[in-house]
C-alpha positions as CSV (number, residue, x, y, z in Angstrom):
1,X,68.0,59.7,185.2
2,X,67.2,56.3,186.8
3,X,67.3,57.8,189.7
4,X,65.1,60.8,188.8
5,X,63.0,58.3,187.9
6,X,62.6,56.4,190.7
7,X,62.5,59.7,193.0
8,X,59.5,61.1,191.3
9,X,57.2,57.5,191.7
10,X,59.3,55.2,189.3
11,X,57.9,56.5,186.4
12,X,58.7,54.3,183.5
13,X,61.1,55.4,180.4
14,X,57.6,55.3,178.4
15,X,55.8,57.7,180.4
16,X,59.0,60.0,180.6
17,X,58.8,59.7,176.6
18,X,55.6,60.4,176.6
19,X,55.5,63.6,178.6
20,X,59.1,65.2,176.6
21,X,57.2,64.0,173.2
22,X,60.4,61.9,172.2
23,X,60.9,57.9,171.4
24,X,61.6,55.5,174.6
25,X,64.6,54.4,172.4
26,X,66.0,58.2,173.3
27,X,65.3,58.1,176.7
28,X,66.9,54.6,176.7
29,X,69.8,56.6,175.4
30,X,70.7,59.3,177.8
31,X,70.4,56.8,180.3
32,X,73.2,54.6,179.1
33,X,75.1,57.6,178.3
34,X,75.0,56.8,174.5
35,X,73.0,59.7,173.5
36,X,73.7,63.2,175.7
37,X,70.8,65.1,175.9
38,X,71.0,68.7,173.3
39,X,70.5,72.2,175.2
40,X,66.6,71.8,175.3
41,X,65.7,68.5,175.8
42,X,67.8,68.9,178.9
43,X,66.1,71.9,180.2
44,X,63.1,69.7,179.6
45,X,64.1,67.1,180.9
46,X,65.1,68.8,184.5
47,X,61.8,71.2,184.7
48,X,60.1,67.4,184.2
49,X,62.4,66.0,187.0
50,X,62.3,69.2,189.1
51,X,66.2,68.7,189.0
52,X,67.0,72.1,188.9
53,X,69.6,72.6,186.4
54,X,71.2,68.9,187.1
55,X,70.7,67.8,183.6
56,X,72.1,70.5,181.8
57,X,75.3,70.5,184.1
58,X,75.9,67.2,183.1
59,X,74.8,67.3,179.9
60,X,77.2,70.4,179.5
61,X,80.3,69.0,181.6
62,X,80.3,65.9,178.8
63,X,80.2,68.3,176.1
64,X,83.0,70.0,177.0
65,X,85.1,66.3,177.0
66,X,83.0,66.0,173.5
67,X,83.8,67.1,169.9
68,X,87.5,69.0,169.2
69,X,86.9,72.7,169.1
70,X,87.4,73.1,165.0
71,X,84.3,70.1,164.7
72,X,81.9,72.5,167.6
73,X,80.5,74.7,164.9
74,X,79.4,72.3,162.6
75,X,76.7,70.2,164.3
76,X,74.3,73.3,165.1
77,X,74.8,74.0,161.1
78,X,73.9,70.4,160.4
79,X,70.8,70.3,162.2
80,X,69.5,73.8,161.3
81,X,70.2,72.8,157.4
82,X,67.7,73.0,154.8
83,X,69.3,70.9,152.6
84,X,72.2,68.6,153.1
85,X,74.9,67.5,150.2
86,X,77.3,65.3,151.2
87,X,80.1,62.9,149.5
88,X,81.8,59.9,150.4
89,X,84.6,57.8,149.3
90,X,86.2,56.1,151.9
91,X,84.0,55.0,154.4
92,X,79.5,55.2,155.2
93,X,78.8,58.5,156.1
94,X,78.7,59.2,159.5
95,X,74.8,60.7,159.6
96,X,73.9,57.2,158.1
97,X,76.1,54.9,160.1
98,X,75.2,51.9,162.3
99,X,76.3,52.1,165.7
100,X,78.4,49.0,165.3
101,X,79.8,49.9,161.8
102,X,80.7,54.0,163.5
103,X,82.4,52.2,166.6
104,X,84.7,49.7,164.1
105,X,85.7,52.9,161.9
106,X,86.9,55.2,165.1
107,X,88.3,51.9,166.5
108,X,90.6,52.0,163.7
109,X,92.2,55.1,164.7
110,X,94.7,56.6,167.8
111,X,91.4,56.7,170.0
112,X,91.6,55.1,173.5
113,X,88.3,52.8,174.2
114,X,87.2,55.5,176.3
115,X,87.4,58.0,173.5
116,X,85.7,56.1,171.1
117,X,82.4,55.7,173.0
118,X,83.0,59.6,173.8
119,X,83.0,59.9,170.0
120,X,80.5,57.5,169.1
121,X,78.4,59.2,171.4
122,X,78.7,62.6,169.5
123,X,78.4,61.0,166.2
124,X,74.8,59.1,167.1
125,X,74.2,62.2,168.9
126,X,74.1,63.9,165.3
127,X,72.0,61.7,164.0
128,X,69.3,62.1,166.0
129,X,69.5,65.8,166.2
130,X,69.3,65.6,162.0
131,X,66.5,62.6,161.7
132,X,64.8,63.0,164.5
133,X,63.1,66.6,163.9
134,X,59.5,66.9,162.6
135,X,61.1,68.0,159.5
136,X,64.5,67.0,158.9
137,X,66.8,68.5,155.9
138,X,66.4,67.1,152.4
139,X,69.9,65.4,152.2
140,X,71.4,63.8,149.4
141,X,74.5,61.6,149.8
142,X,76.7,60.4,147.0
143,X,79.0,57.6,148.8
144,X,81.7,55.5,146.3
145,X,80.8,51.9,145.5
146,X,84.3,51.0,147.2
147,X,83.2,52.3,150.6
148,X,80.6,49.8,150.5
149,X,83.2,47.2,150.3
150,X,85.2,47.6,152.8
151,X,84.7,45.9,156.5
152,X,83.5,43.0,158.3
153,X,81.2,41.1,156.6
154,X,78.6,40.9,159.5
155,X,78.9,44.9,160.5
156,X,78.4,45.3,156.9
157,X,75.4,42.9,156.1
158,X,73.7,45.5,158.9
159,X,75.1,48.1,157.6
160,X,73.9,47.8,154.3
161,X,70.4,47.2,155.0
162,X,70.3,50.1,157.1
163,X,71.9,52.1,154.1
164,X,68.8,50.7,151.8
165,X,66.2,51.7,154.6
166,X,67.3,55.0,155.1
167,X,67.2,55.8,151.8
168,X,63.5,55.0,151.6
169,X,62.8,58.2,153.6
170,X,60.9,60.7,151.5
171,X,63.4,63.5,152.3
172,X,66.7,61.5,151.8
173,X,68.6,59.9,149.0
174,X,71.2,58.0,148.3
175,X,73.5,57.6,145.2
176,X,76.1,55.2,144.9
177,X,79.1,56.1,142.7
178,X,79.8,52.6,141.1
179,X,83.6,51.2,140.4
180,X,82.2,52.0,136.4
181,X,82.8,55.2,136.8
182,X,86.6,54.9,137.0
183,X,88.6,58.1,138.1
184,X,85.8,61.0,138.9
185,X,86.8,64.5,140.8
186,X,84.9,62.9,144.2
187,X,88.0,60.9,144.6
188,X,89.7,63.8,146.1
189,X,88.1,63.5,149.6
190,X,84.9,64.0,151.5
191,X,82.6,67.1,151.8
192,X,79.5,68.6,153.1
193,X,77.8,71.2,151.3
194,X,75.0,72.8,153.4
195,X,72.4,75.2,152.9
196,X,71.3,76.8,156.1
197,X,68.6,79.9,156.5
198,X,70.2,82.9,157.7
199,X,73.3,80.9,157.0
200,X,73.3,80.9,153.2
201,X,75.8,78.1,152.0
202,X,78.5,76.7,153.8
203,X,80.7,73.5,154.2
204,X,82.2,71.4,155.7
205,X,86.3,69.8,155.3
206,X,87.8,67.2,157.1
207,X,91.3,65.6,156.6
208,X,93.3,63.6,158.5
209,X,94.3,66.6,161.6
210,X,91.1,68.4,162.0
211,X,88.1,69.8,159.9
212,X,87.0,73.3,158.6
213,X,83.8,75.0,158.2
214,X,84.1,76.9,155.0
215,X,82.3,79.9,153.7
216,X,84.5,82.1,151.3
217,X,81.8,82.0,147.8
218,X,84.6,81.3,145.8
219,X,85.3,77.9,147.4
220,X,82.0,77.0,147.9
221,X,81.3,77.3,144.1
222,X,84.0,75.6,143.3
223,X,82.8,72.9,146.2
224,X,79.2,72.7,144.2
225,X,80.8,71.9,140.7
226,X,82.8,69.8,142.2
227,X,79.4,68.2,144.3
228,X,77.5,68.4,140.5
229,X,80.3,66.4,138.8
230,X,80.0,64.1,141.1
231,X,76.5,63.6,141.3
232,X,76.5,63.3,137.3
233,X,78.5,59.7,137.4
234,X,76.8,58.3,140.5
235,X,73.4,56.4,140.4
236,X,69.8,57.1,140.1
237,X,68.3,56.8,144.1
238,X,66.4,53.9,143.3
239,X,69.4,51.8,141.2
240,X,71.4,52.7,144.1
241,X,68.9,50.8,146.4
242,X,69.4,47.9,144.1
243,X,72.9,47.5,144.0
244,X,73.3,48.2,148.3
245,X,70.5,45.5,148.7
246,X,72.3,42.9,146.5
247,X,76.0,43.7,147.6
248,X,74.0,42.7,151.4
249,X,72.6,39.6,149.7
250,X,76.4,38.5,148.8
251,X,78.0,39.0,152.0
């Protein structure tokens, strides 16, 4: 896209921004490869350019190295959501990760160097394509106190803080699941429970292999009591806030 630019005048990140209606920060982005660009932006992008289809060759080529075939379904669901419920143990999740605190946790797997960024790239990806719309989901996340705990004291100071801003957002919440609450059913790993129009309600599975978007009714019901049990033991939004702001504070 620096070329692009250049080509057509040197127009400035700022003015591309300004023509595709999107932040500088996203144009910054696809240019550094940490962001690639989702099926309309790219068209967007190339009628701005005059690039023909360029863009979405690209864009579509690094796709195809992207997310394992099981995970491909899921992000469009995400996105399109009404309503997000989501749960937590182990680690942040991913839609509220820092870019530093994502890259240590996929670090930690099999992943070559090159695969991380790959994957890092998806995950920040995600983000944007959730947060970033005019009106993003209502999403409530329920995330153990123990996951908070757990990773380098820097990545984590930012982390945190990041965690307490987010859930300042009028259409996001966040409730932490403290070590008082002893053994709870959320223990049993994570989940996504999403409500998406012409959808209806699916979710989302992930273990160790691979992942699985689920939508048998008798699963997802028994995925929503589980989500409601949950949600029960964890904090209220705003005691939440307190205790991720003071466990920053300590570190």
């Amino acid at each position: 896209m620096k070329y692009l630019r250049a080509a057509k005048g040197g127009l400035t990140q700022e003015r591309v921004a300004e023509q595709l209606n999107v932040s500088t920060s996203l144009i910054a982005k696809f240019e550094t490869a940490r962001l690639v660009p989702v099926e309309d932006t790219a068209r967007s992008l190339d009628e701005f350019f005059g690039s023909g289809d360029l863009i979405q060759g690209l864009a579509l080529d690094v796709r195809k190295m992207g997310p394992p075939e099981w995970f491909r379904p899921w992000p469009e669901l995400e996105r399109d959501a009404a309503s997000l419920r989501s749960h937590e143990p182990t680690y942040v999740p991913g839609l509220l990760q820092t870019e530093a605190y994502a890259r240590a946790v996929l670090a930690v797997g099999l992943h070559t160097p090159d695969e991380v960024e790959r994957h890092l790239a998806i995950r920040l990806e995600r983000q944007t394509a959730v947060f970033g719309q005019e009106k993003p989901p209502v999403c409530t996340f329920t995330v153990d106190e123990c996951a908070l705990l757990r990773g380098d004291q820097a990545i984590m100071r930012e982390q945190l803080a990041h965690l307490a801003q987010m859930s300042r957002q009028p259409r996001l919440s966040v409730h932490v699941v403290p070590r008082s609450a002893g053994f709870y059913a959320g223990l049993t790993g994570n989940f996504v429970l999403a409500s998406v129009p012409g959808e209806g309600e699916v979710a989302y599975l992930e273990d160790p292999l691979d992942g699985k978007v689920i939508t048998d009714p008798d699963r997802l019901a028994a995925m929503a009591r589980t989500w409601e049990a949950i949600r029960s033991v964890a904090l209220p939004r705003d005691l939440s806030r307190d205790l991720i702001l003071r466990m920053a504070s300590e570190l």
